[in-house]
mmCIF file of C-alpha atoms in Angstrom:
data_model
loop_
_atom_site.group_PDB
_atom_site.id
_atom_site.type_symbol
_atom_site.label_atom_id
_atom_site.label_comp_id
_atom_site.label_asym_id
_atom_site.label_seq_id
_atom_site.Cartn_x
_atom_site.Cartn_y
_atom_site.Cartn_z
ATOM 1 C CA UNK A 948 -21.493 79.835 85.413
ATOM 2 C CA UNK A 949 -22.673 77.690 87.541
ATOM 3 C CA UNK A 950 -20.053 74.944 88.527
ATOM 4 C CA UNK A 951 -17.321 75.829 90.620
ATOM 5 C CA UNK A 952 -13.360 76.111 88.818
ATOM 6 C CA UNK A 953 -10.730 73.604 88.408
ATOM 7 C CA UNK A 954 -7.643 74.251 89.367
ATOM 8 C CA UNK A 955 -4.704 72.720 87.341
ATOM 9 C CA UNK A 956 -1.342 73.048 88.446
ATOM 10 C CA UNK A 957 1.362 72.565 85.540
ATOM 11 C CA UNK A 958 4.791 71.894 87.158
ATOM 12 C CA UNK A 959 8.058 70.281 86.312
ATOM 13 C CA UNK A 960 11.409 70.287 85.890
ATOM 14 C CA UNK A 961 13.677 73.575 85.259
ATOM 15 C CA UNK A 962 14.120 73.813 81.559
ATOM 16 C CA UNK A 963 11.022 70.542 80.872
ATOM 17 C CA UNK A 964 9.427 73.346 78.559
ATOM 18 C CA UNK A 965 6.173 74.151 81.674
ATOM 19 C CA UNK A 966 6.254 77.923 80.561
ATOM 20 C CA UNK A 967 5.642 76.965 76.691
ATOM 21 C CA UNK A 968 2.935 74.287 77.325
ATOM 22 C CA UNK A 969 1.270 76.635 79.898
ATOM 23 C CA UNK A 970 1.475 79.879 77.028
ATOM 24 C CA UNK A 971 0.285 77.431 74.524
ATOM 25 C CA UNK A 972 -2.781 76.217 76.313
ATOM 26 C CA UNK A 973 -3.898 79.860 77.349
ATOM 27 C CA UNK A 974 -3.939 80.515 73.696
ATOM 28 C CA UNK A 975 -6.247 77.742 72.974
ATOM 29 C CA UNK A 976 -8.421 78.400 76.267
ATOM 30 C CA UNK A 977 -10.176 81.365 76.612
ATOM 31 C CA UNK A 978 -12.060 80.643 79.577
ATOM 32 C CA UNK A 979 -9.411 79.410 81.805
ATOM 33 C CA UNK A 980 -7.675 82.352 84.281
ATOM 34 C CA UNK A 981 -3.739 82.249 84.834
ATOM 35 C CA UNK A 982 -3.170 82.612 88.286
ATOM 36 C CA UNK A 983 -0.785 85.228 88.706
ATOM 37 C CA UNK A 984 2.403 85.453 91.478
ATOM 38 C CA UNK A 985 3.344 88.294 93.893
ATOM 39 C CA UNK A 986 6.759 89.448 94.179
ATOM 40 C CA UNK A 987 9.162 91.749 95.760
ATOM 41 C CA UNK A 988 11.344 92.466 92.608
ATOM 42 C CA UNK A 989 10.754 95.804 91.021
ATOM 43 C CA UNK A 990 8.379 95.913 87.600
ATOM 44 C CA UNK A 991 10.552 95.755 84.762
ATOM 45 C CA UNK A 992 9.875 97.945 81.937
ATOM 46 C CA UNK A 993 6.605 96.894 80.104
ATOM 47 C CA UNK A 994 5.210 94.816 82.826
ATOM 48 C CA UNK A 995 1.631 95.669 84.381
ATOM 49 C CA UNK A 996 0.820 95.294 88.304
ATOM 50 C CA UNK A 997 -2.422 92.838 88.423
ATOM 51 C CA UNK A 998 -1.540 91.341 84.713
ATOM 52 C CA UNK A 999 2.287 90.345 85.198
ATOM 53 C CA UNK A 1000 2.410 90.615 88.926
ATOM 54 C CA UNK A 1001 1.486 91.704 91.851
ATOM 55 C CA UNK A 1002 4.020 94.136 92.977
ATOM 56 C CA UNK A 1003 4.518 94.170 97.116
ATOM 57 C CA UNK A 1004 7.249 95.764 99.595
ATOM 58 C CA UNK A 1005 9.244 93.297 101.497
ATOM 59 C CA UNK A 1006 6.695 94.592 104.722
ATOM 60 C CA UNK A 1007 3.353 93.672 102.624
ATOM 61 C CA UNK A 1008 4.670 90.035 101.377
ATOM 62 C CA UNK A 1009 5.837 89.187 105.010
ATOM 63 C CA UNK A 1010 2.635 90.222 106.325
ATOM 64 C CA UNK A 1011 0.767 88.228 103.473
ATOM 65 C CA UNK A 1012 3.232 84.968 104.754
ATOM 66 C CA UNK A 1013 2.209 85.596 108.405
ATOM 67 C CA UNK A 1014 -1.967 85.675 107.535
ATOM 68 C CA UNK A 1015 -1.006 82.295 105.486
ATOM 69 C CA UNK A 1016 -2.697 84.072 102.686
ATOM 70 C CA UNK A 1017 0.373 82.344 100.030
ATOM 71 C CA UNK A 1018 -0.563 78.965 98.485
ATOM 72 C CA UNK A 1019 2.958 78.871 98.189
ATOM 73 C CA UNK A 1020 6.102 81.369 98.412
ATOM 74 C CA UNK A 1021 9.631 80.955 97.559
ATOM 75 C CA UNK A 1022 13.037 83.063 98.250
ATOM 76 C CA UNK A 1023 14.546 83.656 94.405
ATOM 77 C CA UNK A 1024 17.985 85.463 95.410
ATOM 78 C CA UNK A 1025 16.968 88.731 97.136
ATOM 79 C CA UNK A 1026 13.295 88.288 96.462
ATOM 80 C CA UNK A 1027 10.202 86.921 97.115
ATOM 81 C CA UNK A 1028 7.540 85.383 95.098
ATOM 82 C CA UNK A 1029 4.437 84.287 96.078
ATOM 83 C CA UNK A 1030 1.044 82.355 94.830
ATOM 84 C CA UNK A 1031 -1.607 84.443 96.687
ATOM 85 C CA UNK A 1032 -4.507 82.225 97.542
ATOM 86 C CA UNK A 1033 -7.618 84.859 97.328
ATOM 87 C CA UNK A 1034 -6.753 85.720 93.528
ATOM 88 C CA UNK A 1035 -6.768 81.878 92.719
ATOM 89 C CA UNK A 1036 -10.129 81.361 95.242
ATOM 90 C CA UNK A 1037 -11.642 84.012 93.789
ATOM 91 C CA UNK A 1038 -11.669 82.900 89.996
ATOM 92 C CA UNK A 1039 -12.581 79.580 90.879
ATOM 93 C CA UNK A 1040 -15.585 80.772 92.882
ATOM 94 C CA UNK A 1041 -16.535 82.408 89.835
ATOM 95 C CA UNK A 1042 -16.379 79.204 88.211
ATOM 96 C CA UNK A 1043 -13.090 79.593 86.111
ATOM 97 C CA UNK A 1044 -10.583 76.978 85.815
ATOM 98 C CA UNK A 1045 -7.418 77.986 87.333
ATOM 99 C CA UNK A 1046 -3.584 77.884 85.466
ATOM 100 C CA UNK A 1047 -0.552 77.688 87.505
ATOM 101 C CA UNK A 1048 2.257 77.138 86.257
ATOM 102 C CA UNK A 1049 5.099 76.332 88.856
ATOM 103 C CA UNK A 1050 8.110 74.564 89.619
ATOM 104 C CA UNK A 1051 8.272 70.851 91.816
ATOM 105 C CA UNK A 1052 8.644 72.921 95.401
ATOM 106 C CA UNK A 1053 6.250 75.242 94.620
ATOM 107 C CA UNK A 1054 3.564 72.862 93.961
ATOM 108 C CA UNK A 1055 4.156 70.068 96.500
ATOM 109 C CA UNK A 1056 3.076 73.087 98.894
ATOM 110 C CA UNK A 1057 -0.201 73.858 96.961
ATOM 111 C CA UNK A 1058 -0.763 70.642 96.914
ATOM 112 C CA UNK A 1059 -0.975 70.705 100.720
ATOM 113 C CA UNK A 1060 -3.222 73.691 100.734
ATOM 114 C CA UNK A 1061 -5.486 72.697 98.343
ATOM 115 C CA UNK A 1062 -5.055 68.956 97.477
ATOM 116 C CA UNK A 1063 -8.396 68.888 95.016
ATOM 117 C CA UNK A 1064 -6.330 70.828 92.745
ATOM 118 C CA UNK A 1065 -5.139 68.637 89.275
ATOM 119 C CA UNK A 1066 -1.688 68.433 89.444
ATOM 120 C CA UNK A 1067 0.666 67.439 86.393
ATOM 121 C CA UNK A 1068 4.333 66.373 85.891
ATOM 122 C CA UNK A 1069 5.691 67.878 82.687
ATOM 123 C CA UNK A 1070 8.326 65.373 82.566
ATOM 124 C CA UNK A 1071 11.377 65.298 79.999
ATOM 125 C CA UNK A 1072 12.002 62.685 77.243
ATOM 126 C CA UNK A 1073 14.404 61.807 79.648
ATOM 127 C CA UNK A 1074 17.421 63.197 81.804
ATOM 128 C CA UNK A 1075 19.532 63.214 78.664
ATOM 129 C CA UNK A 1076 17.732 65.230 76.850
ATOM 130 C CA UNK A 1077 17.046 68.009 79.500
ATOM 131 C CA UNK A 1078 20.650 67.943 80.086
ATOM 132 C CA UNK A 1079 20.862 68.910 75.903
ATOM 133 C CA UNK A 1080 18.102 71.204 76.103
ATOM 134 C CA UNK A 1081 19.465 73.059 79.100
ATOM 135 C CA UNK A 1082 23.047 73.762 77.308
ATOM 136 C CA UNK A 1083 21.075 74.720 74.051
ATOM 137 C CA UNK A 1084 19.163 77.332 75.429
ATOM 138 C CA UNK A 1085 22.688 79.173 76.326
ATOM 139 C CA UNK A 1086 21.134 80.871 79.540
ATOM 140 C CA UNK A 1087 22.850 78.677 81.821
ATOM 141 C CA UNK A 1088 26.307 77.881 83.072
ATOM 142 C CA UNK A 1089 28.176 74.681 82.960
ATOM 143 C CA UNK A 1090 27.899 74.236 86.396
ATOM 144 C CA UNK A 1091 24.531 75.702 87.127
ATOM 145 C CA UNK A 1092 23.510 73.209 84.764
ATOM 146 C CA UNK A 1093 25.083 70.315 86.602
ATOM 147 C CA UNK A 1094 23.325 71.300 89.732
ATOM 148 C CA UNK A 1095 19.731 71.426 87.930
ATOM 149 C CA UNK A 1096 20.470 67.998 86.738
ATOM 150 C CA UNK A 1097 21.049 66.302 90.328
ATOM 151 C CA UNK A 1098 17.916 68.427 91.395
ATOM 152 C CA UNK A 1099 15.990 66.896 88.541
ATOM 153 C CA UNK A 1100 16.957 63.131 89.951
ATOM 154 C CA UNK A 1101 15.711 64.326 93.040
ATOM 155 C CA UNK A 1102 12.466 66.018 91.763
ATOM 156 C CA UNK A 1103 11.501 62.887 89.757
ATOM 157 C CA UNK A 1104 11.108 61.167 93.340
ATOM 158 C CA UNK A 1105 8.285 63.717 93.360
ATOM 159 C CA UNK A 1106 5.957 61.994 90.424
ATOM 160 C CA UNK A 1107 4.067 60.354 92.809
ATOM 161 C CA UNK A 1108 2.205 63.022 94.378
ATOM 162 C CA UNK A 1109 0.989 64.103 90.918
ATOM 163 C CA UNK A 1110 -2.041 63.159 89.058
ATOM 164 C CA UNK A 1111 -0.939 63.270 85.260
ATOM 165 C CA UNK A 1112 2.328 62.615 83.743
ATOM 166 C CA UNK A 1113 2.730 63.973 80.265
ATOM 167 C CA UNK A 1114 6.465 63.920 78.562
ATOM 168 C CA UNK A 1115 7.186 66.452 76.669
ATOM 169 C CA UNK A 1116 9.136 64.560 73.908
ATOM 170 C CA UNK A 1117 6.998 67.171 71.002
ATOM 171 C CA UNK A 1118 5.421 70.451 72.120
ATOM 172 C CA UNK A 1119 2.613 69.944 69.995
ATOM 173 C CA UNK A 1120 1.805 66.398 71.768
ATOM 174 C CA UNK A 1121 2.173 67.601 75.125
ATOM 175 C CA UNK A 1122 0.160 70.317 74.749
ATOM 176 C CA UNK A 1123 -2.602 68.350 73.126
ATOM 177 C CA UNK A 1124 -2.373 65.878 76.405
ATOM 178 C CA UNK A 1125 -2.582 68.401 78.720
ATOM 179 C CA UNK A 1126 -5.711 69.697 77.429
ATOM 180 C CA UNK A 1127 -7.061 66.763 77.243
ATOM 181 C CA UNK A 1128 -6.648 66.068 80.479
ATOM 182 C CA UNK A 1129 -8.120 69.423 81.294
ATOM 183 C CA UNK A 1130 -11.727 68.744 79.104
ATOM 184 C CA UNK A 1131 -11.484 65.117 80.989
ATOM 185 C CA UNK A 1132 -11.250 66.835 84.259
ATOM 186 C CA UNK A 1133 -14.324 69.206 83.421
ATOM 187 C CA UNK A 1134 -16.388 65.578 82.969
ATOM 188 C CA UNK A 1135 -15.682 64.040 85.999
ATOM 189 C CA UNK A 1136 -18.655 62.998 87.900
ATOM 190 C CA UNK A 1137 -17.047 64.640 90.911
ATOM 191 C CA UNK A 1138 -16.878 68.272 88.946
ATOM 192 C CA UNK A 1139 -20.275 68.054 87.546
ATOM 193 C CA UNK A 1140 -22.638 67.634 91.293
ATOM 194 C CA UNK B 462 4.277 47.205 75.208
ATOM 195 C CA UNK B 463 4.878 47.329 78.838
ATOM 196 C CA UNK B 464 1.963 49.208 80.268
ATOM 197 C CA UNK B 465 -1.465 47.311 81.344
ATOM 198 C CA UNK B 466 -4.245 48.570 78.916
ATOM 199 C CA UNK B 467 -7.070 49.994 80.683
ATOM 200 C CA UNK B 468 -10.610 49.341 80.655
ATOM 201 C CA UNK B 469 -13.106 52.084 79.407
ATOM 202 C CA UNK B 470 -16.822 51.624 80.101
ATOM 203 C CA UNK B 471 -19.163 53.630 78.280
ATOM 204 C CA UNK B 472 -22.387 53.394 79.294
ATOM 205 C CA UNK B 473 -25.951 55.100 79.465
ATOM 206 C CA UNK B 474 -29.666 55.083 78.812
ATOM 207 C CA UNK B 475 -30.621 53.456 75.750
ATOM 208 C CA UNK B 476 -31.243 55.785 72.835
ATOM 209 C CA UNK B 477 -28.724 58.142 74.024
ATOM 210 C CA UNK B 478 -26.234 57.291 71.143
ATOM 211 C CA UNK B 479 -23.174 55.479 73.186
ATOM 212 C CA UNK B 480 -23.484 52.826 69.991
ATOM 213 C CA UNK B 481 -22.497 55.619 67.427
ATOM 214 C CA UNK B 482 -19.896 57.220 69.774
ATOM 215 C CA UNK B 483 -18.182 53.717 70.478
ATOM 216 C CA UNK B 484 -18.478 53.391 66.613
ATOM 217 C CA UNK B 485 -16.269 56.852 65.964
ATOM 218 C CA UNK B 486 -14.025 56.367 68.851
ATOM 219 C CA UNK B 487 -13.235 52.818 66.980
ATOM 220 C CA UNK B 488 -12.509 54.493 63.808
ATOM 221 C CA UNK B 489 -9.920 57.220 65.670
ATOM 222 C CA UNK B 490 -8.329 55.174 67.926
ATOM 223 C CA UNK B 491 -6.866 51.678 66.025
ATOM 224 C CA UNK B 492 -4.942 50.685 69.101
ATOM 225 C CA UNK B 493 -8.141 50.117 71.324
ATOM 226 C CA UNK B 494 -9.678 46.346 71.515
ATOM 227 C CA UNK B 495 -13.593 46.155 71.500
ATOM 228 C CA UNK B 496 -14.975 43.680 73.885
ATOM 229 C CA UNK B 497 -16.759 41.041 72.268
ATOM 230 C CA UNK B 498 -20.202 39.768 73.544
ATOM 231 C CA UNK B 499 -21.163 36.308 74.099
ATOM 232 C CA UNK B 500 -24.825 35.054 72.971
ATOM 233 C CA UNK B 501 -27.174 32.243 72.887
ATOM 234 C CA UNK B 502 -29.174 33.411 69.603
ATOM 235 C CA UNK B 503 -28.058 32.430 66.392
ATOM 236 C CA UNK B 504 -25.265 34.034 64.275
ATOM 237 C CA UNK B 505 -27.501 36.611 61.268
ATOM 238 C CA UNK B 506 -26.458 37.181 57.768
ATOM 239 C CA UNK B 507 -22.966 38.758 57.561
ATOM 240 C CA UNK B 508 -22.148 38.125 61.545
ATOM 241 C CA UNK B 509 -18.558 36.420 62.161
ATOM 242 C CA UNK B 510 -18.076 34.704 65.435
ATOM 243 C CA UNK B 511 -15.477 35.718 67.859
ATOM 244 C CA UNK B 512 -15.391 39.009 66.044
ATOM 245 C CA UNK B 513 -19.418 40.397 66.583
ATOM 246 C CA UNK B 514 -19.948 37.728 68.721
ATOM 247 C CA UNK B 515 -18.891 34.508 70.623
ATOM 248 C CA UNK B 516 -21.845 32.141 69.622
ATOM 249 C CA UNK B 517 -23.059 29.752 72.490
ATOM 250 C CA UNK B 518 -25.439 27.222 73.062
ATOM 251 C CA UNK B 519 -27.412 27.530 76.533
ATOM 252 C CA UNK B 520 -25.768 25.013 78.218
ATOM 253 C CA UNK B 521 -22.466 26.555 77.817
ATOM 254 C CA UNK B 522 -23.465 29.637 78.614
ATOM 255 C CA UNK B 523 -24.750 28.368 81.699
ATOM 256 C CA UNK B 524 -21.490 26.786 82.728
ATOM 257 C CA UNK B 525 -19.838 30.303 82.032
ATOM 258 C CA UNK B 526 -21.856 31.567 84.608
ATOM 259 C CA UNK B 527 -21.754 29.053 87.008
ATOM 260 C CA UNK B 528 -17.801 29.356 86.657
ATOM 261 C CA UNK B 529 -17.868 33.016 87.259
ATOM 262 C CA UNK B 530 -16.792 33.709 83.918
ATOM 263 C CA UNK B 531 -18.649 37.111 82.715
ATOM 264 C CA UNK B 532 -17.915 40.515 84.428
ATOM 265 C CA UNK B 533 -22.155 40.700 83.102
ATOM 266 C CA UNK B 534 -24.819 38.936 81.681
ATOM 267 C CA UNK B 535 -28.266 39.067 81.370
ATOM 268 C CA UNK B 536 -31.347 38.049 79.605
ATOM 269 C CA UNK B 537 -33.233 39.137 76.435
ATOM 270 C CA UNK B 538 -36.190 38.136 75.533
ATOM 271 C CA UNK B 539 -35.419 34.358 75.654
ATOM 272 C CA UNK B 540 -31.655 35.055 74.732
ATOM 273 C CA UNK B 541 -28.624 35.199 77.271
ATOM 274 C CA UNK B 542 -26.216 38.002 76.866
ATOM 275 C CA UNK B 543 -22.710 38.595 78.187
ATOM 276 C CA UNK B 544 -19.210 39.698 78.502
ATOM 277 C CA UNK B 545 -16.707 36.988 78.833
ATOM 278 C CA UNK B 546 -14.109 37.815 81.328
ATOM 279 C CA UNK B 547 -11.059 36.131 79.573
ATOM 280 C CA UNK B 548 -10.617 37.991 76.439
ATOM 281 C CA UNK B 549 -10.935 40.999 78.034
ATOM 282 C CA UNK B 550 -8.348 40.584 80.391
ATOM 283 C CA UNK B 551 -6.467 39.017 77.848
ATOM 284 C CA UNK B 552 -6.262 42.180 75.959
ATOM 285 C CA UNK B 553 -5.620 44.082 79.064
ATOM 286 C CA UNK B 554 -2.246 41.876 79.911
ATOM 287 C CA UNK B 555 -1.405 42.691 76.236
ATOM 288 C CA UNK B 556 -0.908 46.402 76.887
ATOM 289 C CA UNK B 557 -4.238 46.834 74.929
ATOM 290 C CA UNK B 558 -6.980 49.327 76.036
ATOM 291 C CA UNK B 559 -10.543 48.039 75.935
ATOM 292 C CA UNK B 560 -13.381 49.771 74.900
ATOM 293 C CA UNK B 561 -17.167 48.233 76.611
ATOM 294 C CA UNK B 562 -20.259 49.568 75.743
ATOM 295 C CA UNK B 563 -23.208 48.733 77.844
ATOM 296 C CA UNK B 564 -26.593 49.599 79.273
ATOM 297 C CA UNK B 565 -26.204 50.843 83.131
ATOM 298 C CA UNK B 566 -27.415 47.507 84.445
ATOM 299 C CA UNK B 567 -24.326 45.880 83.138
ATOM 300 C CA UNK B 568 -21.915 48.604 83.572
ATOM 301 C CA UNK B 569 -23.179 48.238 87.448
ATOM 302 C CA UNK B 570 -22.055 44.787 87.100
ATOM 303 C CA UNK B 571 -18.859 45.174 85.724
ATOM 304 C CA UNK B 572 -18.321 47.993 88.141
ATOM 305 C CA UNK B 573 -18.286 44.934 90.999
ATOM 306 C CA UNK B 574 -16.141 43.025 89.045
ATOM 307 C CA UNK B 575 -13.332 45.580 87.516
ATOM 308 C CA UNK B 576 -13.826 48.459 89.811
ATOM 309 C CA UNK B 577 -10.370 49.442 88.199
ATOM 310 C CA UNK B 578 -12.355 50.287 85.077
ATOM 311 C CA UNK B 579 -12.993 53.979 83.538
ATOM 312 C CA UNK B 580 -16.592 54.167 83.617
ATOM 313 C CA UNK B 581 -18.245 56.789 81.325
ATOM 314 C CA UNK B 582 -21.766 58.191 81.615
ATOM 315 C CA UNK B 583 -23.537 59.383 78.450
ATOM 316 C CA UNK B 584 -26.098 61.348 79.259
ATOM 317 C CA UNK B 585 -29.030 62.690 76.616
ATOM 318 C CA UNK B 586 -29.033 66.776 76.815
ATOM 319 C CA UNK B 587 -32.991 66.118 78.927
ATOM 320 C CA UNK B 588 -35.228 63.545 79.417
ATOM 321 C CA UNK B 589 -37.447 65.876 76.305
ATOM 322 C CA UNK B 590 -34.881 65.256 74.415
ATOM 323 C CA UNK B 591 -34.266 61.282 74.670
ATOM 324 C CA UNK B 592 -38.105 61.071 74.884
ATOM 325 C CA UNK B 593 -37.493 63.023 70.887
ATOM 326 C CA UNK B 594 -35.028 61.152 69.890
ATOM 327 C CA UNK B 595 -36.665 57.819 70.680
ATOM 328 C CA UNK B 596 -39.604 58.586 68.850
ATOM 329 C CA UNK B 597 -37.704 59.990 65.738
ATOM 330 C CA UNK B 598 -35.888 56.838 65.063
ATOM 331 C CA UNK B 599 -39.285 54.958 64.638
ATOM 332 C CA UNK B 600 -38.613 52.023 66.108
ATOM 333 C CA UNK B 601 -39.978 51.930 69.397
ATOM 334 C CA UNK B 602 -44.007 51.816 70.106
ATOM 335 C CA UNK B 603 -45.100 54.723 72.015
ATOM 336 C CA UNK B 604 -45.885 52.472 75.097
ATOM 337 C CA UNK B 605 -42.099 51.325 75.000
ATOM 338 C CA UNK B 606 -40.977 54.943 75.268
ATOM 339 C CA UNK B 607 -42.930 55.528 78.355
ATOM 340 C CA UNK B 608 -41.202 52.522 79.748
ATOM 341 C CA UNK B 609 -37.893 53.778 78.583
ATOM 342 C CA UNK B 610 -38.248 57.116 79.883
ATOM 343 C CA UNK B 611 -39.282 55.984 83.398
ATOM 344 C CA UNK B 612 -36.078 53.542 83.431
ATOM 345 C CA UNK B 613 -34.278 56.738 82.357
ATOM 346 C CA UNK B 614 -35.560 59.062 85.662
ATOM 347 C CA UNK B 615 -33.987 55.683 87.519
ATOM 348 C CA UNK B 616 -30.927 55.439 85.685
ATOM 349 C CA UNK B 617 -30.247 59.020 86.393
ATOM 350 C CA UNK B 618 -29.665 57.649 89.814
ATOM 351 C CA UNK B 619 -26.195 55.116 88.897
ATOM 352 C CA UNK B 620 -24.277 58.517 87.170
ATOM 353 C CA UNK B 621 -22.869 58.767 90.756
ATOM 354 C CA UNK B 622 -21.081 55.563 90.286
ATOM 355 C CA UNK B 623 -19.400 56.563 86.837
ATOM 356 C CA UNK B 624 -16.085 58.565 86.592
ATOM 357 C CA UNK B 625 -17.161 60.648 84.001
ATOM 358 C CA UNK B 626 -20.160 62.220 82.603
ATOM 359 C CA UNK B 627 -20.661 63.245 79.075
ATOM 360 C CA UNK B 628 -23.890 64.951 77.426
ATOM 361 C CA UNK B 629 -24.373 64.181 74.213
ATOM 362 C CA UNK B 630 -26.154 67.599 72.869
ATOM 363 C CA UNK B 631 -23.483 67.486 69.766
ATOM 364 C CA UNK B 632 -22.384 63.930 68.405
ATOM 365 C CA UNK B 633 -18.623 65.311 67.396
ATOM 366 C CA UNK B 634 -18.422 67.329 70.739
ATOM 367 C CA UNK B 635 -19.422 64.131 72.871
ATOM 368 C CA UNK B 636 -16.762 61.652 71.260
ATOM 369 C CA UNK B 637 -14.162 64.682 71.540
ATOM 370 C CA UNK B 638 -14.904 64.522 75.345
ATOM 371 C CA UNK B 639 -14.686 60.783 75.825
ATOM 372 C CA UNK B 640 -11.157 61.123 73.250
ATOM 373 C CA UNK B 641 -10.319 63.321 75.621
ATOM 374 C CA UNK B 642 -11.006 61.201 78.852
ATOM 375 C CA UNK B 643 -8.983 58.048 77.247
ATOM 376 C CA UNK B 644 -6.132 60.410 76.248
ATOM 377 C CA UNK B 645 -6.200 61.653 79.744
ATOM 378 C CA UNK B 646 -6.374 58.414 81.383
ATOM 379 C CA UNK B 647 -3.124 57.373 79.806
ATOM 380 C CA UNK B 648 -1.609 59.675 81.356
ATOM 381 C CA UNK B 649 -2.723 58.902 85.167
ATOM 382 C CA UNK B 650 1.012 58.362 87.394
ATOM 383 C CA UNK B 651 -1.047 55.229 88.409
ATOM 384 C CA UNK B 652 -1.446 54.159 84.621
ATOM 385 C CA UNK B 653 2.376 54.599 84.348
ATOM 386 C CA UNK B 654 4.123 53.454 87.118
#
């Protein structure tokens, strides 16, 4: 391959249905890479280091933070995870197109590190409905679910920094936007000198 | 609707088949307006005005253009050609996308005067190929292809001014692409905000 990779950054809302679009569209696309996250946490039982994650010690991720080699990094509880920037490089130097799939903080930080990325809003039908969809699932407390919904005002504030919007009011729909917007992407001028 | 349509340009060198890929985009998309030319030569058999074309007389086509009222004109042969501003924008302040196909010369007009615009490069697969496909279709003299195909090396030169570009080396794979870029487009933050 010749040209270099896209990246496209698929991001959201907690609970806006990014992890189904995101499974969906690496279905359809064979020639697009998932980027894939470091962490701290022990593998659970089925999981493969370099497929699911990459497994580090708390010494090896802090070292990774202090070489700025993270796109982005995050505390979750006791543990870190971490977008590590060579894996992602690497497969767009080959010429993939790059899939990461992350929450609003996550990707306001790539976005500083590498700001020709493609970055799109999975947004909900509207607050409503991810409010229904969060008690549905069952996974979540009352109150846990109160406290994503006041961070999901907030994170709407963060729209503007995005290049795509797509709700997800049908899976089917949003997934058929998004890659769209991924063959557009592949046809801009810009991608193709 | 609330939004403001957009305006989607779709351009290239003659022969290349932007005609029958504005044709099949028309037939997908019902919601999409077709800009209508304005001409100085006489209505044929079967045409309609205001829906092939708005028929004028020379003197009111000059006024049009001494108003400022085409994003392009030009002249053929001894006929004027252009696109009247109004009824585009008109169909733009109705929430209505607009669909323009042109040669480069125009789009490079329009481009000055709706820089706003989507504008989409179709591109033959190589010059060997447009040079084939302008001979197969019989209706050019050979000395007219030559012309064509020099004009083709120049207007190679303008794809750096288009958004997209999109080589059509498979009719159904081209007007996927520019299905694509409109579905994409409409979902731009800046289209939705």
């Amino acid at each position: 391959m010749s040209r270099k990779g896209i990246l496209f950054v698929i991001s959201g809302p907690s609970g806006v249905g990014k992890g189904t679009i995101k499974d969906l569209l690496l279905s359809r696309l064979t020639d697009v890479r998932l980027s894939i996250s470091a962490t701290t946490r022990p593998p659970r039982e089925g999981e493969v280091a370099g497929r699911d994650y990459f497994f580090l010690d708390s010494q090896e991720f802090s070292a990774m933070i202090n070489r700025g080699e993270f796109l982005e990094y995050a505390q979750v509880y006791t543990n870190m995870y971490g977008t590590p920037k060579r894996y992602v490089q690497d497969k767009l130097s080959q010429g993939y197109d790059v899939l990461l799939e992350i929450d609003i903080q996550g990707a306001m930080q790539v976005k500083t590190k590498m700001p020709q990325g493609v970055f799109i809003f999975i947004e909900p039908p509207s607050i409503d409905e991810l409010a229904f969809r969060l008690s549905s699932r069952g996974k979540d407390s009352q109150e846990s679910i109160a406290a994503r919904l006041a961070a999901s005002h907030a994170e709407m504030e963060s729209l503007k920094y995005y290049d795509y919007v797509v709700v997800n009011d049908n899976l089917e729909d949003a997934v058929n936007k998004v890659h769209s917007i991924i063959i557009a992407e592949r046809c801009r001028v810009k991608n193709n000198c």
